[in-house]
Tab-separated table of C-alpha atoms and ligand atoms in Angstrom:
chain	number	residue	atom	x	y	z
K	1	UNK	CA	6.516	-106.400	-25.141
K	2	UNK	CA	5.433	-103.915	-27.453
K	3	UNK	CA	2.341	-101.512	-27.315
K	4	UNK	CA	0.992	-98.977	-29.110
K	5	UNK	CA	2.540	-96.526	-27.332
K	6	UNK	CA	5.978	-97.890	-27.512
K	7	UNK	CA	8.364	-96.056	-29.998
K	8	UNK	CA	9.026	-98.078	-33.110
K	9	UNK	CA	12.531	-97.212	-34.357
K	10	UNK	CA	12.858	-97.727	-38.277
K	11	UNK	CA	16.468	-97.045	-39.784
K	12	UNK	CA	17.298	-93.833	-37.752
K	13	UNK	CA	13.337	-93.051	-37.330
K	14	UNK	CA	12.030	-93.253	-33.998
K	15	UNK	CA	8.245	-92.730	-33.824
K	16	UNK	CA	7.018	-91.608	-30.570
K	17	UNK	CA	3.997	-94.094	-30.637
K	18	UNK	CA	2.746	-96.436	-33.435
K	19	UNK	CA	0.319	-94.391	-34.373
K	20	UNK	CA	0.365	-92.782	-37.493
K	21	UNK	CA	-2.166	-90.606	-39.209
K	22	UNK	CA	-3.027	-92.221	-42.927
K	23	UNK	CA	-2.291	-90.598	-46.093
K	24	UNK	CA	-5.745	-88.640	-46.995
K	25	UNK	CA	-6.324	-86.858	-50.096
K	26	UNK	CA	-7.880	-83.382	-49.195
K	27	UNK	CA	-8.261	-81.929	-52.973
K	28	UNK	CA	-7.349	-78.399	-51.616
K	29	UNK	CA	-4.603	-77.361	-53.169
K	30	UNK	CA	-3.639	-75.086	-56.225
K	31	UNK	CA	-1.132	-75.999	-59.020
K	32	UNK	CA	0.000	-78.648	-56.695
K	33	UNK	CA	1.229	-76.409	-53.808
K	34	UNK	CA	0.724	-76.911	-49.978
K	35	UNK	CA	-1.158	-74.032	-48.422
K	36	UNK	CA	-2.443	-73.265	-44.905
K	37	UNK	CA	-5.018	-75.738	-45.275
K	38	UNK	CA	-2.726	-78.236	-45.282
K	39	UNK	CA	-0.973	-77.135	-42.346
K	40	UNK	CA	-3.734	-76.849	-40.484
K	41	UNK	CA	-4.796	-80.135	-40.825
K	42	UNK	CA	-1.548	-82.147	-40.776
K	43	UNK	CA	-0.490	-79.686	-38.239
K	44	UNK	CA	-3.354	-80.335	-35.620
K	45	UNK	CA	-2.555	-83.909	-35.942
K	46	UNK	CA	0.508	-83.859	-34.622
K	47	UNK	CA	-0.598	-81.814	-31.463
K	48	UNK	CA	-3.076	-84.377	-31.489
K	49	UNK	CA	0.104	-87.022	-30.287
K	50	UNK	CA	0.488	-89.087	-33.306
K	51	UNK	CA	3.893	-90.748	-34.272
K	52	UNK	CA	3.524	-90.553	-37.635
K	53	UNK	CA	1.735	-87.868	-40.307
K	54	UNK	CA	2.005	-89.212	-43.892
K	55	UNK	CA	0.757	-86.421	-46.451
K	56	UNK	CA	-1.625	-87.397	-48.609
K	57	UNK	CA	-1.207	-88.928	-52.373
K	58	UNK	CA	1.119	-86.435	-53.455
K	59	UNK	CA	1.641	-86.616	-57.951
K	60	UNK	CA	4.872	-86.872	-59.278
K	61	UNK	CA	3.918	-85.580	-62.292
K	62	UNK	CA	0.718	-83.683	-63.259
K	63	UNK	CA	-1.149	-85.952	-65.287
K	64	UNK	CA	-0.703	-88.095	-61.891
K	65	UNK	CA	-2.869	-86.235	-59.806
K	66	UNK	CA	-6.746	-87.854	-58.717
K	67	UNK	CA	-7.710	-84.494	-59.470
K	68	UNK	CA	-7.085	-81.010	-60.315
K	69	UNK	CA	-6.708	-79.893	-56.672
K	70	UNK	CA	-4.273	-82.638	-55.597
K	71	UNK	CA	-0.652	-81.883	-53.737
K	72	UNK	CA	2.077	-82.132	-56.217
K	73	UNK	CA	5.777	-82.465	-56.018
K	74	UNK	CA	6.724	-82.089	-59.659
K	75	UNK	CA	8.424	-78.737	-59.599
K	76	UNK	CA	11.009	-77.056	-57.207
K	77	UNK	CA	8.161	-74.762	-56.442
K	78	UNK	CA	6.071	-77.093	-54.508
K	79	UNK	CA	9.549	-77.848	-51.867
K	80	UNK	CA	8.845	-74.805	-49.656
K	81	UNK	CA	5.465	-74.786	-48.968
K	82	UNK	CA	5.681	-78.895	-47.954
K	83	UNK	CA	8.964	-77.815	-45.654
K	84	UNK	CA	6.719	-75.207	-43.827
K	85	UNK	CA	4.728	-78.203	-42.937
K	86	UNK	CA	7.434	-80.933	-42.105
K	87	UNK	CA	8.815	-78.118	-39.567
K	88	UNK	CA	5.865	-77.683	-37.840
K	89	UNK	CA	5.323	-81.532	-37.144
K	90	UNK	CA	9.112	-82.143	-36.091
K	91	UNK	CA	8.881	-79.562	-33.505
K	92	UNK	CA	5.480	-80.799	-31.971
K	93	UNK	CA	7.229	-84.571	-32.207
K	94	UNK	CA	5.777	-86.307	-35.482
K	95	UNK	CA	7.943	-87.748	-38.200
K	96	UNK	CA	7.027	-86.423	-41.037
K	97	UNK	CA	6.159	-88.317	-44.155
K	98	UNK	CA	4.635	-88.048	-47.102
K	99	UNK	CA	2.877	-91.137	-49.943
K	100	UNK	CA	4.497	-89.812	-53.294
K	101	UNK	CA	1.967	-91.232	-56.099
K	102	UNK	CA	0.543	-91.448	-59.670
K	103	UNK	CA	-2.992	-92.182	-60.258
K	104	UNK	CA	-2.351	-93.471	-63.967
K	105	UNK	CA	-6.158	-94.144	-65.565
K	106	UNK	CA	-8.048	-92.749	-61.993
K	107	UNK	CA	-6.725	-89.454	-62.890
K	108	UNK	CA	-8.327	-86.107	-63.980
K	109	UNK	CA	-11.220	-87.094	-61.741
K	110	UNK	CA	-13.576	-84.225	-60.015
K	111	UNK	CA	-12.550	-84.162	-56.541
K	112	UNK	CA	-15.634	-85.582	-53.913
K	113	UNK	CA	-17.855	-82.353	-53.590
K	114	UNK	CA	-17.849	-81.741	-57.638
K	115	UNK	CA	-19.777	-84.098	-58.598
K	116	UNK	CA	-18.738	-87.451	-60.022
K	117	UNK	CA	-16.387	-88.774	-63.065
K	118	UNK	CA	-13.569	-86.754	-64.940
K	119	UNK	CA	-13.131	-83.499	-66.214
K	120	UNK	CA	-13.690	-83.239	-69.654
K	121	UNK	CA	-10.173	-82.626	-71.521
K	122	UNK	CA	-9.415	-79.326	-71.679
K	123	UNK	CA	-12.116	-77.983	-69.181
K	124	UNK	CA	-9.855	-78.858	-65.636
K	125	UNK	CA	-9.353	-82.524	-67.225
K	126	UNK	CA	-6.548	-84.048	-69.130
K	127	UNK	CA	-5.461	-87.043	-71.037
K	128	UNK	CA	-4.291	-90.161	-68.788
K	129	UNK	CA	-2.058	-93.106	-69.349
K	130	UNK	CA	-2.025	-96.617	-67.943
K	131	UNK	CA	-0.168	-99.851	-68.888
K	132	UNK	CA	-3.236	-100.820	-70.612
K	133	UNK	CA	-5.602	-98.773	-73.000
K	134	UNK	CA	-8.872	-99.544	-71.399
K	135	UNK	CA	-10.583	-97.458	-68.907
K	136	UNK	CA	-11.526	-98.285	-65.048
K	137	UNK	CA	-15.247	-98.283	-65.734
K	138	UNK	CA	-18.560	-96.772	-64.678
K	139	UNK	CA	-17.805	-93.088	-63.354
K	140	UNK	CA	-13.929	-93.022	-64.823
K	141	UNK	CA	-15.073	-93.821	-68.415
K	142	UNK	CA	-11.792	-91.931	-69.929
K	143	UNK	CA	-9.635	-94.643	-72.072
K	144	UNK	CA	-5.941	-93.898	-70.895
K	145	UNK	CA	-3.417	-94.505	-73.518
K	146	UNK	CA	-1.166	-97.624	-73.021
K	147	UNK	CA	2.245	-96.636	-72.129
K	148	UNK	CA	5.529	-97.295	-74.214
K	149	UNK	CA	8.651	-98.258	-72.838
K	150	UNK	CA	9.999	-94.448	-72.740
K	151	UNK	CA	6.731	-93.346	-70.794
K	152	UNK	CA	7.470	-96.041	-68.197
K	153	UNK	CA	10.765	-94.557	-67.929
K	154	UNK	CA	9.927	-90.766	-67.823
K	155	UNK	CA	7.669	-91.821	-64.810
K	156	UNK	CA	9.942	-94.091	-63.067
K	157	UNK	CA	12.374	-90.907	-63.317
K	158	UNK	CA	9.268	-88.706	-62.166
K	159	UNK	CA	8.823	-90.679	-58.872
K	160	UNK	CA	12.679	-90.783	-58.370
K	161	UNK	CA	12.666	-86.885	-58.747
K	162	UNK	CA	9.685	-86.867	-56.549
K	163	UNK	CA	11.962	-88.813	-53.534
K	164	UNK	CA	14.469	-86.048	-53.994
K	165	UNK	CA	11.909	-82.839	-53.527
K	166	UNK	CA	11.066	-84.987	-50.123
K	167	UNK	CA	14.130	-85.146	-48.938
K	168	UNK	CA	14.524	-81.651	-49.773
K	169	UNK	CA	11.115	-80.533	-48.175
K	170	UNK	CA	12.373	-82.360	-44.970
K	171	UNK	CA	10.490	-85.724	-44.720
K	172	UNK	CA	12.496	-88.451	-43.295
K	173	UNK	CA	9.605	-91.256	-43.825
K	174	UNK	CA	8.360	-91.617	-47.697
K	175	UNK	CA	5.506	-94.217	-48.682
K	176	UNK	CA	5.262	-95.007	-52.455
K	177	UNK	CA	1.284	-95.438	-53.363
K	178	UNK	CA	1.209	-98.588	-54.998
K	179	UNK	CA	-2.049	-99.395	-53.696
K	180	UNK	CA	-5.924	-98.400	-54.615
K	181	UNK	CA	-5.790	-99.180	-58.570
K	182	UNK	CA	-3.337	-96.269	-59.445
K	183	UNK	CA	-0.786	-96.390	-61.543
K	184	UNK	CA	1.247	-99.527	-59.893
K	185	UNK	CA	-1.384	-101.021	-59.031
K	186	UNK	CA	-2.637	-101.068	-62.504
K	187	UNK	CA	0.651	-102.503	-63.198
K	188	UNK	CA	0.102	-105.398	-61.296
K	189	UNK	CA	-3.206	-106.768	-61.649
K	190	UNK	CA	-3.861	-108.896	-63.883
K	191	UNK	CA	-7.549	-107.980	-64.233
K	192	UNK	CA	-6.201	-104.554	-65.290
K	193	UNK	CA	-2.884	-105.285	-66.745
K	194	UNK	CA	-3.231	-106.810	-70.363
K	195	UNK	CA	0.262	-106.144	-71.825
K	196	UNK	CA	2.489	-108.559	-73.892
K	197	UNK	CA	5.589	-107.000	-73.375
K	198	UNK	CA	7.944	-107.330	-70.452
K	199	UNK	CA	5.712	-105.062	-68.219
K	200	UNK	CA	2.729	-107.665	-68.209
K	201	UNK	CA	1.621	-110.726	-68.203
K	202	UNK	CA	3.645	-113.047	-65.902
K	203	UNK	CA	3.823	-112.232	-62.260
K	204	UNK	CA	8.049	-111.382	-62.500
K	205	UNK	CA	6.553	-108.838	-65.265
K	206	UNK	CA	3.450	-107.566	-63.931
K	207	UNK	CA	5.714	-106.467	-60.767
K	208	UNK	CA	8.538	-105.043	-62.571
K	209	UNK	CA	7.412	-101.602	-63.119
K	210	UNK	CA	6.700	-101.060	-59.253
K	211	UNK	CA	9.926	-103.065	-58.365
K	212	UNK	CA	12.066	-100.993	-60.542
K	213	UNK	CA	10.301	-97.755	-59.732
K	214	UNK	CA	10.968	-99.001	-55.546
K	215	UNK	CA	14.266	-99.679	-56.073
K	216	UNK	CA	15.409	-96.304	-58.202
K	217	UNK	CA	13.827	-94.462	-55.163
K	218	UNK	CA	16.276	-96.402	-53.056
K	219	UNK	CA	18.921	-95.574	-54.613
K	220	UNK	CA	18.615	-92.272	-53.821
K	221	UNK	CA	16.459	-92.137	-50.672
K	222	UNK	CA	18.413	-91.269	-47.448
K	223	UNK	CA	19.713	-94.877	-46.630
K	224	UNK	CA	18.917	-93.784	-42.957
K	225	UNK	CA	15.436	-92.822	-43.435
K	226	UNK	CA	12.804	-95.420	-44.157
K	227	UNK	CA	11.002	-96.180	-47.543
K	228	UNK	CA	7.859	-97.804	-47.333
K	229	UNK	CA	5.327	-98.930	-50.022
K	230	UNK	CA	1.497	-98.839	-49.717
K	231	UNK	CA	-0.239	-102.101	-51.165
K	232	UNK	CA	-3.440	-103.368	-51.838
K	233	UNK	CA	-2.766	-106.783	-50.731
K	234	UNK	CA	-5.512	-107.881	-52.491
K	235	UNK	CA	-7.995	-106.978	-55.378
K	236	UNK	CA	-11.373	-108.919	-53.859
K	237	UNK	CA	-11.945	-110.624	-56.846
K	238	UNK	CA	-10.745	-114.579	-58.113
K	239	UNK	CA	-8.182	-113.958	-60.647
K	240	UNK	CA	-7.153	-110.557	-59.447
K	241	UNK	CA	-3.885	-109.856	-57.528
K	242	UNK	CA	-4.149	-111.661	-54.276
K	243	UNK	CA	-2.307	-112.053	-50.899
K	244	UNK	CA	-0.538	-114.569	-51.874
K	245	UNK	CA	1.330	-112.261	-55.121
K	246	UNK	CA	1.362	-109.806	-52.059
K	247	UNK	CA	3.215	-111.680	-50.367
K	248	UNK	CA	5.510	-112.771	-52.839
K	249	UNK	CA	5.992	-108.904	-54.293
K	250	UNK	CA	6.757	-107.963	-50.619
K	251	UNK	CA	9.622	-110.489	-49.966
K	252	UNK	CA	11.044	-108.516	-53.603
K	253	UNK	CA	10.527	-105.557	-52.250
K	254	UNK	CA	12.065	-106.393	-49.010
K	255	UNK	CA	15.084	-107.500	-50.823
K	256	UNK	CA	15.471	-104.150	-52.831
K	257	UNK	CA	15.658	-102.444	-49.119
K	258	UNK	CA	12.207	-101.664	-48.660
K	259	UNK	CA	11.637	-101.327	-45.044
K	260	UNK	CA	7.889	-101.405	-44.001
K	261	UNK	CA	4.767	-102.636	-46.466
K	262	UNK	CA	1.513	-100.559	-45.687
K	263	UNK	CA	-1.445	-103.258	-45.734
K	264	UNK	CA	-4.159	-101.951	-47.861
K	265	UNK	CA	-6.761	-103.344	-49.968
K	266	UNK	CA	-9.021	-102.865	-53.437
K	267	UNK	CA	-9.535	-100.181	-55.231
K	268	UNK	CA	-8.204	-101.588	-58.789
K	269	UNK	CA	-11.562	-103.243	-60.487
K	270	UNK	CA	-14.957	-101.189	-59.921
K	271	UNK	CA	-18.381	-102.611	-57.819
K	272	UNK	CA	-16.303	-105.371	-55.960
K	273	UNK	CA	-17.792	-106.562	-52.435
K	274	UNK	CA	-15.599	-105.923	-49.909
K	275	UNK	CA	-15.745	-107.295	-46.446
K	276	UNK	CA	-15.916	-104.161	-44.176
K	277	UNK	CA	-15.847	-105.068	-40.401
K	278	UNK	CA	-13.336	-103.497	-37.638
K	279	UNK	CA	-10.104	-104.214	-38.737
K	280	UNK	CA	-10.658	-106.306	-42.106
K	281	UNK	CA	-7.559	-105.767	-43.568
K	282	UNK	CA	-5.221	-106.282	-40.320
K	283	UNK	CA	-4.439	-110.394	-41.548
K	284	UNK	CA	-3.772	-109.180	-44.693
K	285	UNK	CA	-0.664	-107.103	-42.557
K	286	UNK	CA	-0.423	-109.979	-40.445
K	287	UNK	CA	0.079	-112.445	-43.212
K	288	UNK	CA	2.738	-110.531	-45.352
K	289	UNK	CA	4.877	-109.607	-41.634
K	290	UNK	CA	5.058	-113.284	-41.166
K	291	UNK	CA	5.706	-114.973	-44.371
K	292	UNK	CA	7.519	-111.864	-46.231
K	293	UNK	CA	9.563	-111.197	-42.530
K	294	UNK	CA	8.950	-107.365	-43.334
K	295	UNK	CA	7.579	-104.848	-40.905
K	296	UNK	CA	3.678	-103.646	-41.369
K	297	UNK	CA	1.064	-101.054	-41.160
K	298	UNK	CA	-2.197	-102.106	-40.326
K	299	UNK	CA	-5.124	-100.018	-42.021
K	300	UNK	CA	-9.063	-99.805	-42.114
K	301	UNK	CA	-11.790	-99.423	-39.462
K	302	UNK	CA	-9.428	-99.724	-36.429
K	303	UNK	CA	-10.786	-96.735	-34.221
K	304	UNK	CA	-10.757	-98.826	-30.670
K	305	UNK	CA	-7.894	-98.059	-28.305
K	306	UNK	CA	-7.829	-101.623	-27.287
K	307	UNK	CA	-7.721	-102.725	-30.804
K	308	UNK	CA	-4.952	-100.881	-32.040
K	309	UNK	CA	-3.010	-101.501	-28.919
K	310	UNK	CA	-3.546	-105.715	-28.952
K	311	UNK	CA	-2.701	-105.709	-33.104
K	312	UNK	CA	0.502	-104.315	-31.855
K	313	UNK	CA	1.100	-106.564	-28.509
K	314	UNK	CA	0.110	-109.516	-30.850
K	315	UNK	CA	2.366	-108.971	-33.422
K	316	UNK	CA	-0.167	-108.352	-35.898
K	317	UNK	CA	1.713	-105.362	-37.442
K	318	UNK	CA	4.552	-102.816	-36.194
K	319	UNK	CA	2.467	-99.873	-36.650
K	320	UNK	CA	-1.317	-99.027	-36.836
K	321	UNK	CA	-3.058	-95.519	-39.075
K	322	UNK	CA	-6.060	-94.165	-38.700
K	323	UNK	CA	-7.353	-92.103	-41.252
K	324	UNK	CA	-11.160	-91.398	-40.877
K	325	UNK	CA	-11.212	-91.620	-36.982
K	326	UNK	CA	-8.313	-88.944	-37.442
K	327	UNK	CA	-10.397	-86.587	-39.305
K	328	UNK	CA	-13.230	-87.091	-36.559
K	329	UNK	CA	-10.481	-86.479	-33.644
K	330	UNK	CA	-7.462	-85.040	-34.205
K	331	UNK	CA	-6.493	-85.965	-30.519
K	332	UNK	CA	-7.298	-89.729	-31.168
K	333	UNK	CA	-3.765	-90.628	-29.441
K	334	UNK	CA	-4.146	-88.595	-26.622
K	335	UNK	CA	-7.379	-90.089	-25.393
K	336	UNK	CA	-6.420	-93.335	-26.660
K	337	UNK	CA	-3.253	-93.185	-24.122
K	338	UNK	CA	-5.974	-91.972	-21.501
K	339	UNK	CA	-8.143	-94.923	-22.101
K	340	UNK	CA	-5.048	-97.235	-21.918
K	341	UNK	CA	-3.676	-96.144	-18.751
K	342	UNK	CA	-0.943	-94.500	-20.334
K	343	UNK	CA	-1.239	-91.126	-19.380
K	344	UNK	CA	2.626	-89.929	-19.404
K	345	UNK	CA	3.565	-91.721	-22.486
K	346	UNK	CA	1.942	-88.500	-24.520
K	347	UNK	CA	2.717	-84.849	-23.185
K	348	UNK	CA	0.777	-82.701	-25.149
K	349	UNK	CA	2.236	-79.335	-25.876
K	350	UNK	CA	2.185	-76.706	-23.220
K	351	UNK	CA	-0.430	-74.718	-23.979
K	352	UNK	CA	-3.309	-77.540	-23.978
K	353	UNK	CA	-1.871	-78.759	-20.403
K	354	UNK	CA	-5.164	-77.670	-18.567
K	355	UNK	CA	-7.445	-79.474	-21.070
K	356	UNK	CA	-5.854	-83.321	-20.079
L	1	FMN	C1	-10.718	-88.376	-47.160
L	1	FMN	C2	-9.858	-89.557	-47.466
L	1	FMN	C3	-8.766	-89.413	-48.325
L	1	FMN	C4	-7.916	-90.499	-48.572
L	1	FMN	N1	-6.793	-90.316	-49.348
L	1	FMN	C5	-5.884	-91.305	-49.439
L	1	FMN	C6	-4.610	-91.072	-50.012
L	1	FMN	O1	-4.258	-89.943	-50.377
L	1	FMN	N2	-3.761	-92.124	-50.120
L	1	FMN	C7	-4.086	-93.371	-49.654
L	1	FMN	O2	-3.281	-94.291	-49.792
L	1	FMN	N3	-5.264	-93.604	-49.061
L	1	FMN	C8	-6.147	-92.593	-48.911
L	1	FMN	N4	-7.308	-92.809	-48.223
L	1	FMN	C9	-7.494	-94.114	-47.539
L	1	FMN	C10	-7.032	-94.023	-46.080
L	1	FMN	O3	-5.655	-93.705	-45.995
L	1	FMN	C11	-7.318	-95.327	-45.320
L	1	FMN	O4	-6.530	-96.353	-45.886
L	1	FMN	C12	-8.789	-95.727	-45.351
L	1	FMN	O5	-9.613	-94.597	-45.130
L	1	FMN	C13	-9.116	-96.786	-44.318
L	1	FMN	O6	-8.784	-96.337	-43.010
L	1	FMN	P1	-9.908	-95.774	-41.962
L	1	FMN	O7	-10.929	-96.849	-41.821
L	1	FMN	O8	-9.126	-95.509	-40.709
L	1	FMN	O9	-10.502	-94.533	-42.562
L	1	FMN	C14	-8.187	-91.753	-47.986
L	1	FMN	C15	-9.304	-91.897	-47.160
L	1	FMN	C16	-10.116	-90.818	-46.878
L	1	FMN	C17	-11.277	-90.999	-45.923
C-alpha cells in the first residue's frame, strides 16, 4: 500500500517521498534572475527531506510577472542562476521543478510588504493583457487589454520557450500555473472570460487556450520527465468554473499527455467565501483522480503527519505539498517520518546526523 513516504515514480521521476514543497512566490528577485535567496530557501528544503521542490510562479514573459520582483525565465540569462539551484537539490535528493506562469490582468501588482494594488505604469508597473478587457476588481483596478489572436500566440510560444529554459536549467518536473485567476485561469472562467471568438464562450473554447498552450509544452517537454498543470478546480462561486469543468478539462488534458493535475482552488473572482478547514481542497484532488483517472496533488492546510500520510494510503491523491507549514519548518518531512515511525525512510545529510 502506499504511504507518504513511499517513492512515487512519474515517467522516469522517482520522488523519494510524496512530499513536495508548493510553488511560493517570494518577490525577491531582480530582472527576473534567481539569486542566493532563492537558493537558500529552496535549498534548505531539500535538506529538510522533501521529494519534491517546485519553484515558485516563474513569468514567461515580463508583463507575466505578479510583480516586479518575480523569477523570470524569459531570457537565456535567467538559465544559470535557476541551474545553480536545480544542482543543489539533485545532490541533497529532491527533484527539481519549477510552475512556469503568466499572471495576465493580476500582474504589475506591489509585491506583499509594498503596500497593496499595482504599480502605476511607468513607475515599477506596466500595461497587462487578459482575454477580456475588464479588470479583477477592488485592489487590481488596472483594465488589461483583451488579447488578439496573435497575442494568444506570442504567449503560447512564450510558455513553450519557457519549457525549454527548464529543461535547460535542469528541472526534470515542470507545473504549468493554470490556477489562482492568472492568465489561464482567466481563460477559463466564465465569470472572467467574456469573449465571442473561439477563445470564449463555450466550455471546448473557454479551455482551448490552456489546452493548446499544455499541449505545445508537450511537444517539446522531455517525454521522460513529467508535465503537470496546477488548477483551481473550482472558482467558489455558482456560475463560475466548477469541479465538474475540472474534471472534464483534466480528462483533455490527460489525453494531450499531461501526467499529474495539481488540485487547487479560487483565486479568479475577488471577496468569494471560501471554506478553509484542514484539507478543504483534498476531494477536489480526490474527485478529478477518480473520474478524470489522472494522478493528483493534494494542496491547502494539510500540516498533520497523519493527514498527509492517510490522503495518500486512501487514495485520495498520489502526492501531497505543503507550502506554508514549509516556510514554518523546513524539516517538515523529517519529523513527519519521526512521528510516523518511519525513521530510516529519510537520511538526512551527514552533517545534521547528531541533530535526529
Ligand atoms: C508566500 C506564498 C507564495 C505563494 N506563491 C504561489 C505560487 O507562486 N504559485 C502557486 O501556484 N501558489 C502559490 N501559493 C499557494 C501555495 O502554493 C499553496 O497552494 C497554498 O498556500 C495552500 O497551501 P498551504 O495551506 O500548505 O499553505 C503561495 C502561497 C504562499 C503562502
Amino acid at each position: 500500500m502506499s504511504h507518504l513516504f513511499a517513492p512515487l515514480t512519474v515517467k522516469s521521476v522517482t520522488l523519494r517521498n510524496r512530499i513536495g514543497v508548493s510553488p511560493m512566490c517570494q518577490y525577491s528577485a531582480e530582472d527576473g534572475l534567481a539569486n542566493d535567496w532563492h537558493l537558500v530557501h529552496l535549498g534548505a528544503r531539500a535538506l529538510g527531506g522533501a521529494g519534491l521542490v517546485i519553484v515558485e510562479a516563474t513569468a514567461v514573459a515580463p508583463e507575466g510577472r505578479i510583480s516586479p520582483e518575480d523569477l523570470g525565465i524569459w531570457s537565456d540569462r535567467q538559465v544559470e542562476p535557476l541551474a545553480r539551484i536545480t544542482r543543489f537539490l539533485r545532490q541533497h535528493g529532491a527533484v527539481a521543478g519549477i510552475q512556469i506562469a503568466h499572471a495576465g490582468r493580476k500582474a504589475s501588482a506591489r509585491r506583499p510588504w509594498d503596500g497593496e494594488g499595482q504599480w502605476p505604469i511607468g513607475d515599477r508597473g506596466w500595461a497587462t493583457v487578459a482575454p477580456t478587457a475588464e479588470a479583477f476588481g477592488p485592489g487590481l483596478e488596472r483594465v488589461p487589454q483583451a488579447l488578439d489572436e496573435a497575442g494568444i500566440a506570442r504567449l503560447q510560444a512564450d510558455f513553450v520557450a519557457a519549457a525549454r529554459r527548464s529543461q535547460a536549467a535542469g528541472f526534470q518536473w515542470l507545473e504549468l500555473h493554470f490556477a489562482h485567476g492568472y492568465l489561464a485561469h482567466q481563460f477559463l472562467s466564465p465569470l472572467v472570460n467574456r469573449r465571442t471568438d473561439r477563445y470564449g464562450g463555450s466550455f471546448e473554447n473557454r479551455i482551448r487556450f490552456p489546452l493548446e498552450t499544455a499541449q505545445a509544452v508537450r511537444a517539446i517537454w522531455p517525454q521522460e520527465f513529467p508535465l503537470t498543470v496546477r488548477l483551481s478546480c473550482t472558482d467558489w462561486v455558482e456560475g463560475g468554473w466548477d469541479i465538474a469543468q475540472a474534471v472534464e478539462f483534466s480528462r483533455r488534458l490527460k489525453a494531450i499527455g499531461i501526467d499529474l493535475i495539481d488540485c487547487s482552488s479560487g483565486g479568479a473572482i475577488p471577496g468569494v467565501k471560501i471554506p478553509l478547514v484542514p484539507g478543504y481542497q483534498v476531494p477536489l484532488a480526490t474527485q478529478i483522480r477518480r473520474e478524470a483517472g489522472i494522478a493528483t496533488a493534494a494542496v491547502g492546510l494539510i500540516t498533520e503527519p497523519g493527514h498527509a500520510d492517510a490522503i495518500v494510503r486512501e487514495g485520495q491523491a498520489d502526492l501531497v505539498l505543503i507550502a506554508r507549514e514549509s516556510l514554518r519548518d523546513p524539516h517538515w518531512p523529517r519529523k513527519a517520518a519521526l512521528a510516523l515511525g518511519q525513521k530510516d525512510a529519510l537520511s538526512g545529510p551527514v552533517q545534521y546526523g547528531r541533530a535526529w
